[in-house]
Amino acid sequence: MSHDTASPSRASIDRVVETVAALPGVGTAPHRFGGTEFTLRGRELGHVHADGYLDISYPRAVRDALVAEGWTGPHHLYPDSGWTTFHLTVPANVAHATALVTLSYLWHAAALSKRHADVPAPDTEGELARLDAPASVRRLFAR
């Protein structure tokens, strides 16, 4: 996780929001603590604050693997939860930030597609390869 104190540009945050909002079925709304939240059928995938802190929800095992691989850090307020925090500090971090939210999306979309016929199953294997997800994370998705 980046602990850089630089502020992200509004354009970088907007690019993350636009990219994540383009995922099938993802909605955006103002977040209760400021910023923009991302949801899929009422499940919050994560949210990005105006200061560039991106908080993302995962099952605990996925969160633990991502933190161990150095892809993100524990949540800045709730470090023992399934939430993570990634600080979007430079435009180069946009692709990584969107990859992190996409991982949350893939997990939730795969689970929802098993229970709701109107939620298409994502190409999880293909997306994990495209994102170059760590092997430890891929194994969790393969269960």
Short mmCIF file of C-alpha atoms in Angstrom, two decimals:
data_model
loop_
_atom_site.label_atom_id
_atom_site.label_comp_id
_atom_site.label_asym_id
_atom_site.label_seq_id
_atom_site.Cartn_x
_atom_site.Cartn_y
_atom_site.Cartn_z
CA MET A 1 0.00 0.00 0.00
CA SER A 2 1.25 3.45 -0.81
CA HIS A 3 1.68 5.69 2.21
CA ASP A 4 2.60 8.65 0.03
CA THR A 5 0.97 11.85 1.21
CA ALA A 6 0.65 13.35 -2.27
CA SER A 7 -2.86 14.25 -3.31
CA PRO A 8 -4.30 12.61 -6.38
CA SER A 9 -5.67 14.72 -9.16
CA ARG A 10 -9.41 14.93 -9.58
CA ALA A 11 -8.86 13.50 -13.06
CA SER A 12 -7.26 10.36 -11.60
CA ILE A 13 -10.15 9.81 -9.21
CA ASP A 14 -12.64 10.45 -12.03
CA ARG A 15 -10.88 7.86 -14.21
CA VAL A 16 -11.20 5.26 -11.45
CA VAL A 17 -14.90 6.08 -11.01
CA GLU A 18 -15.59 5.97 -14.76
CA THR A 19 -13.73 2.68 -15.25
CA VAL A 20 -15.37 0.91 -12.33
CA ALA A 21 -18.82 2.29 -13.21
CA ALA A 22 -18.47 0.70 -16.66
CA LEU A 23 -18.34 -2.82 -15.17
CA PRO A 24 -21.62 -4.68 -15.86
CA GLY A 25 -24.25 -3.90 -13.24
CA VAL A 26 -22.09 -1.54 -11.15
CA GLY A 27 -23.76 1.57 -9.83
CA THR A 28 -22.25 4.63 -8.21
CA ALA A 29 -23.65 6.90 -5.54
CA PRO A 30 -22.38 9.42 -3.03
CA HIS A 31 -20.78 7.59 -0.09
CA ARG A 32 -22.02 8.32 3.41
CA PHE A 33 -18.53 9.45 4.50
CA GLY A 34 -17.84 11.42 1.33
CA GLY A 35 -16.62 10.39 -2.08
CA THR A 36 -18.19 7.87 -4.44
CA GLU A 37 -19.24 4.32 -3.64
CA PHE A 38 -19.47 1.40 -6.05
CA THR A 39 -22.26 -1.15 -5.65
CA LEU A 40 -23.44 -4.33 -7.33
CA ARG A 41 -27.03 -5.32 -6.53
CA GLY A 42 -26.88 -3.48 -3.23
CA ARG A 43 -23.47 -4.84 -2.20
CA GLU A 44 -20.83 -2.20 -1.65
CA LEU A 45 -17.68 -3.15 -3.54
CA GLY A 46 -15.79 -0.14 -2.26
CA HIS A 47 -15.58 3.62 -2.33
CA VAL A 48 -13.08 6.33 -3.20
CA HIS A 49 -12.71 9.49 -1.15
CA ALA A 50 -11.82 12.91 -2.56
CA ASP A 51 -8.37 12.61 -0.95
CA GLY A 52 -7.70 9.49 -3.04
CA TYR A 53 -8.16 6.86 -0.35
CA LEU A 54 -9.78 3.86 -2.00
CA ASP A 55 -11.45 1.47 0.45
CA ILE A 56 -12.42 -1.93 -0.97
CA SER A 57 -14.37 -4.87 0.46
CA TYR A 58 -13.23 -8.47 0.01
CA PRO A 59 -13.81 -11.77 1.73
CA ARG A 60 -11.18 -11.95 4.46
CA ALA A 61 -9.10 -14.63 2.70
CA VAL A 62 -8.86 -12.52 -0.48
CA ARG A 63 -8.02 -9.43 1.55
CA ASP A 64 -5.30 -11.32 3.42
CA ALA A 65 -3.77 -12.60 0.16
CA LEU A 66 -3.78 -9.14 -1.45
CA VAL A 67 -2.16 -7.57 1.61
CA ALA A 68 0.45 -10.35 1.82
CA GLU A 69 1.28 -9.84 -1.87
CA GLY A 70 1.70 -6.09 -1.33
CA TRP A 71 -1.13 -5.21 -3.70
CA THR A 72 -2.91 -3.12 -1.06
CA GLY A 73 -2.90 -2.53 2.66
CA PRO A 74 -5.24 -3.22 5.55
CA HIS A 75 -8.08 -0.75 5.98
CA HIS A 76 -6.78 2.44 7.59
CA LEU A 77 -9.47 2.41 10.32
CA TYR A 78 -10.53 -1.26 10.48
CA PRO A 79 -7.33 -3.24 9.87
CA ASP A 80 -8.80 -6.53 11.11
CA SER A 81 -11.74 -6.51 8.70
CA GLY A 82 -12.12 -7.69 5.11
CA TRP A 83 -11.68 -4.09 3.98
CA THR A 84 -8.50 -2.68 2.46
CA THR A 85 -7.20 0.81 1.77
CA PHE A 86 -5.15 1.84 -1.25
CA HIS A 87 -4.03 5.46 -1.61
CA LEU A 88 -4.32 6.71 -5.16
CA THR A 89 -1.49 9.23 -5.21
CA VAL A 90 -0.29 9.44 -8.80
CA PRO A 91 -1.94 8.92 -12.20
CA ALA A 92 0.14 5.76 -12.67
CA ASN A 93 -1.82 4.19 -9.79
CA VAL A 94 -5.15 4.43 -11.66
CA ALA A 95 -4.77 1.05 -13.39
CA HIS A 96 -3.82 -0.65 -10.14
CA ALA A 97 -6.69 1.02 -8.27
CA THR A 98 -9.22 -0.11 -10.86
CA ALA A 99 -7.74 -3.63 -10.80
CA LEU A 100 -8.30 -3.78 -7.05
CA VAL A 101 -11.96 -2.80 -7.37
CA THR A 102 -12.36 -5.17 -10.31
CA LEU A 103 -11.19 -8.04 -8.09
CA SER A 104 -13.93 -7.19 -5.59
CA TYR A 105 -16.42 -6.97 -8.46
CA LEU A 106 -15.39 -10.38 -9.82
CA TRP A 107 -15.83 -12.04 -6.43
CA HIS A 108 -19.25 -10.51 -5.82
CA ALA A 109 -20.49 -10.95 -9.41
CA ALA A 110 -19.49 -14.63 -9.41
CA ALA A 111 -21.34 -15.19 -6.12
CA LEU A 112 -24.43 -13.28 -7.26
CA SER A 113 -24.57 -15.05 -10.64
CA LYS A 114 -25.08 -18.36 -8.83
CA ARG A 115 -28.22 -17.01 -7.15
CA HIS A 116 -29.65 -14.56 -9.67
CA ALA A 117 -30.29 -15.49 -13.30
CA ASP A 118 -30.14 -11.83 -14.34
CA VAL A 119 -26.55 -11.44 -13.12
CA PRO A 120 -24.18 -12.77 -15.78
CA ALA A 121 -21.26 -14.86 -14.57
CA PRO A 122 -18.04 -12.95 -15.19
CA ASP A 123 -15.11 -14.47 -17.06
CA THR A 124 -13.26 -14.73 -13.78
CA GLU A 125 -10.33 -16.76 -15.08
CA GLY A 126 -9.80 -14.45 -18.05
CA GLU A 127 -10.09 -11.31 -15.95
CA LEU A 128 -7.70 -12.59 -13.29
CA ALA A 129 -5.17 -13.30 -16.05
CA ARG A 130 -5.73 -9.85 -17.60
CA LEU A 131 -5.21 -8.21 -14.20
CA ASP A 132 -2.13 -10.37 -13.58
CA ALA A 133 -3.59 -11.27 -10.19
CA PRO A 134 -1.22 -13.05 -7.81
CA ALA A 135 -1.37 -16.85 -7.82
CA SER A 136 -2.51 -16.83 -4.18
CA VAL A 137 -5.56 -14.77 -5.17
CA ARG A 138 -6.29 -16.89 -8.26
CA ARG A 139 -6.35 -20.01 -6.08
CA LEU A 140 -9.02 -18.45 -3.85
CA PHE A 141 -11.20 -17.67 -6.86
CA ALA A 142 -10.78 -21.24 -8.14
CA ARG A 143 -12.32 -22.80 -5.02
#
